[in-house]
Amino acid sequence: MNGLAVTLHGDREIRLSRDFAAPRHLVFAAFTRPELLMRWWGARGWHLVECEVDLRVGGRWRFVSRGPQGDLMAQGGTYREIDVPARLVCTELFDDQSYPGETLVRHDFTGSAGRTTVVTHLRYATTQGRDTVLRYPMTRGLAEAFDRLTAVLHTNTTTGATS
């Protein structure tokens, strides 16, 4: 599986799955290290201009992205669980969010033979929140971001930059 798989679970959850040709520790690092996040986070034309990560349980994260027309989008949350390199759980809330409540985000990283599958569970506070997000171009944006991540991972695995 190379593309992004999107499935719905219950009335408040979206699950995303994507396979990467890179070892699990490197994929986990790409989700948690600002110098790597700055290279891939965001849909085509969007780039992080601010990336703060306090990677500890109770630590906060904040990303600010700038879009192709100069629009800013900010989001942040708190880390709830960190199990390097297997699981990352945090809350997520956008500054200008159009739906109620925090989203609980869980990334599960499973690896085998130098490949990693990331399964992301997005659990919204309400059904309305999940349904609102489904009307946005979220799937396209995440697929584009994960394509950018694939390129970053390829560069890091071919140059040996894994730490």
Coordinates of C-alpha atoms in Angstrom, one line a residue:
M1 CA 0.0 0.0 0.0
N2 CA 1.6 3.3 -1.1
G3 CA -1.5 5.6 -1.1
L4 CA -3.4 7.0 1.8
A5 CA -6.3 4.8 3.0
V6 CA -9.1 6.5 4.8
T7 CA -11.8 4.7 6.7
L8 CA -14.6 5.8 9.1
H9 CA -15.1 4.0 12.4
G10 CA -18.1 4.7 14.6
D11 CA -19.7 8.2 14.3
R12 CA -16.7 10.2 15.5
E13 CA -13.5 8.6 14.2
I14 CA -11.5 8.8 11.0
R15 CA -8.6 6.3 10.4
L16 CA -5.8 7.0 8.0
S17 CA -3.2 4.5 7.0
R18 CA -0.1 4.9 4.9
D19 CA 3.0 2.7 4.3
F20 CA 6.5 4.2 4.1
A21 CA 9.7 2.7 2.8
A22 CA 11.7 3.7 5.9
P23 CA 12.5 2.2 9.3
R24 CA 10.1 2.9 12.1
H25 CA 12.5 5.0 14.2
L26 CA 13.0 7.4 11.3
V27 CA 9.3 7.7 10.5
F28 CA 8.6 8.4 14.2
A29 CA 11.3 11.1 14.2
A30 CA 9.7 12.7 11.2
F31 CA 6.5 13.2 13.2
T32 CA 8.3 14.6 16.3
R33 CA 11.4 16.5 15.3
P34 CA 10.9 20.1 14.2
E35 CA 13.7 20.0 11.7
L36 CA 12.0 17.1 9.9
L37 CA 8.4 18.4 10.3
M38 CA 9.4 21.7 8.7
R39 CA 10.3 19.7 5.5
W40 CA 7.1 17.9 5.0
W41 CA 4.1 19.0 7.1
G42 CA 1.2 20.4 5.1
A43 CA -0.5 20.1 1.7
R44 CA 1.1 21.2 -1.5
G45 CA 1.8 24.9 -1.3
W46 CA 1.6 25.0 2.5
H47 CA 4.7 25.2 4.7
L48 CA 5.3 25.3 8.4
V49 CA 6.6 28.7 9.5
E50 CA 6.5 27.9 13.2
C51 CA 7.0 24.5 14.7
E52 CA 7.2 24.0 18.5
V53 CA 7.5 20.5 20.0
D54 CA 7.9 19.7 23.7
L55 CA 8.0 16.0 23.3
R56 CA 7.0 14.7 26.7
V57 CA 3.7 13.6 28.3
G58 CA 2.0 16.9 29.2
G59 CA 4.2 18.8 26.8
R60 CA 2.6 21.1 24.2
W61 CA 3.1 21.3 20.4
R62 CA 2.1 24.1 18.1
F63 CA 2.4 24.4 14.3
V64 CA 1.7 27.5 12.2
S65 CA 1.5 26.9 8.4
R66 CA 1.4 29.5 5.6
G67 CA -0.5 28.7 2.5
P68 CA 0.1 29.7 -1.1
Q69 CA -2.0 32.9 -0.8
G70 CA -0.3 33.9 2.5
D71 CA -3.1 32.6 4.7
L72 CA -2.0 31.3 8.1
M73 CA -3.4 28.2 9.8
A74 CA -2.4 27.4 13.4
Q75 CA -3.0 24.3 15.4
G76 CA -1.7 22.9 18.7
G77 CA -2.3 20.5 21.5
T78 CA -0.8 18.4 24.3
Y79 CA 1.0 15.1 24.2
R80 CA -0.9 12.4 26.1
E81 CA 1.2 9.3 25.4
I82 CA 4.7 8.8 23.9
D83 CA 6.0 5.3 23.2
V84 CA 9.1 5.8 21.0
P85 CA 8.9 4.6 18.2
A86 CA 5.6 2.8 18.4
R87 CA 2.9 5.3 19.4
L88 CA 2.3 9.0 19.7
V89 CA -1.0 10.4 21.2
C90 CA -1.9 14.0 21.4
T91 CA -4.8 16.4 21.4
E92 CA -5.4 18.8 18.5
L93 CA -7.2 22.1 18.3
F94 CA -7.0 24.7 15.5
D95 CA -7.0 28.4 16.4
D96 CA -9.8 29.1 13.9
Q97 CA -11.6 25.8 14.3
S98 CA -15.0 25.5 12.6
Y99 CA -16.2 22.5 14.8
P100 CA -16.5 22.0 18.5
G101 CA -14.0 20.4 20.9
E102 CA -10.5 18.9 20.8
T103 CA -9.6 16.0 18.6
L104 CA -7.7 13.1 20.0
V105 CA -5.0 12.0 17.6
R106 CA -3.2 8.6 17.9
H107 CA -0.4 7.6 15.5
D108 CA 0.6 3.9 15.6
F109 CA 3.9 3.0 13.9
T110 CA 4.4 -0.6 12.9
G111 CA 7.6 -1.7 11.2
S112 CA 9.0 -4.7 9.4
A113 CA 11.9 -5.2 7.0
G114 CA 12.7 -1.5 6.8
R115 CA 9.2 -0.4 6.1
T116 CA 6.7 1.4 8.4
T117 CA 2.9 1.6 8.4
V118 CA 1.4 4.6 10.1
V119 CA -2.2 4.3 11.2
T120 CA -3.6 7.6 12.5
H121 CA -6.8 7.6 14.5
L122 CA -8.6 10.9 14.6
R123 CA -11.3 10.9 17.3
Y124 CA -13.5 14.0 17.2
A125 CA -15.4 15.4 20.1
T126 CA -18.7 15.2 18.2
T127 CA -20.1 13.6 15.1
Q128 CA -20.6 17.2 13.7
G129 CA -16.9 17.8 14.0
R130 CA -16.0 14.6 12.1
D131 CA -18.6 15.3 9.4
T132 CA -17.3 18.9 9.1
V133 CA -13.7 17.7 8.6
L134 CA -14.9 15.2 6.0
R135 CA -16.3 18.1 3.9
Y136 CA -12.8 19.7 3.8
P137 CA -10.1 18.7 1.4
M138 CA -8.4 16.9 4.4
T139 CA -7.7 13.7 2.5
R140 CA -6.1 15.4 -0.4
G141 CA -4.0 17.6 1.9
L142 CA -2.8 14.7 4.0
A143 CA -2.0 12.6 0.9
E144 CA 0.1 15.5 -0.4
A145 CA 1.8 15.9 3.0
F146 CA 2.6 12.2 3.1
D147 CA 4.0 12.3 -0.4
R148 CA 6.3 15.1 0.8
L149 CA 7.2 12.9 3.9
T150 CA 8.0 10.0 1.5
A151 CA 10.6 12.3 -0.2
V152 CA 12.1 13.4 3.1
L153 CA 12.3 9.8 4.3
H154 CA 13.9 8.7 1.0
T155 CA 16.5 11.4 1.3
N156 CA 17.3 10.5 4.9
T157 CA 17.5 6.7 4.2
T158 CA 19.7 7.1 1.1
T159 CA 22.1 9.6 2.8
G160 CA 22.2 7.7 6.1
A161 CA 20.8 10.6 8.1
T162 CA 18.8 8.8 10.7
S163 CA 19.7 10.4 14.0

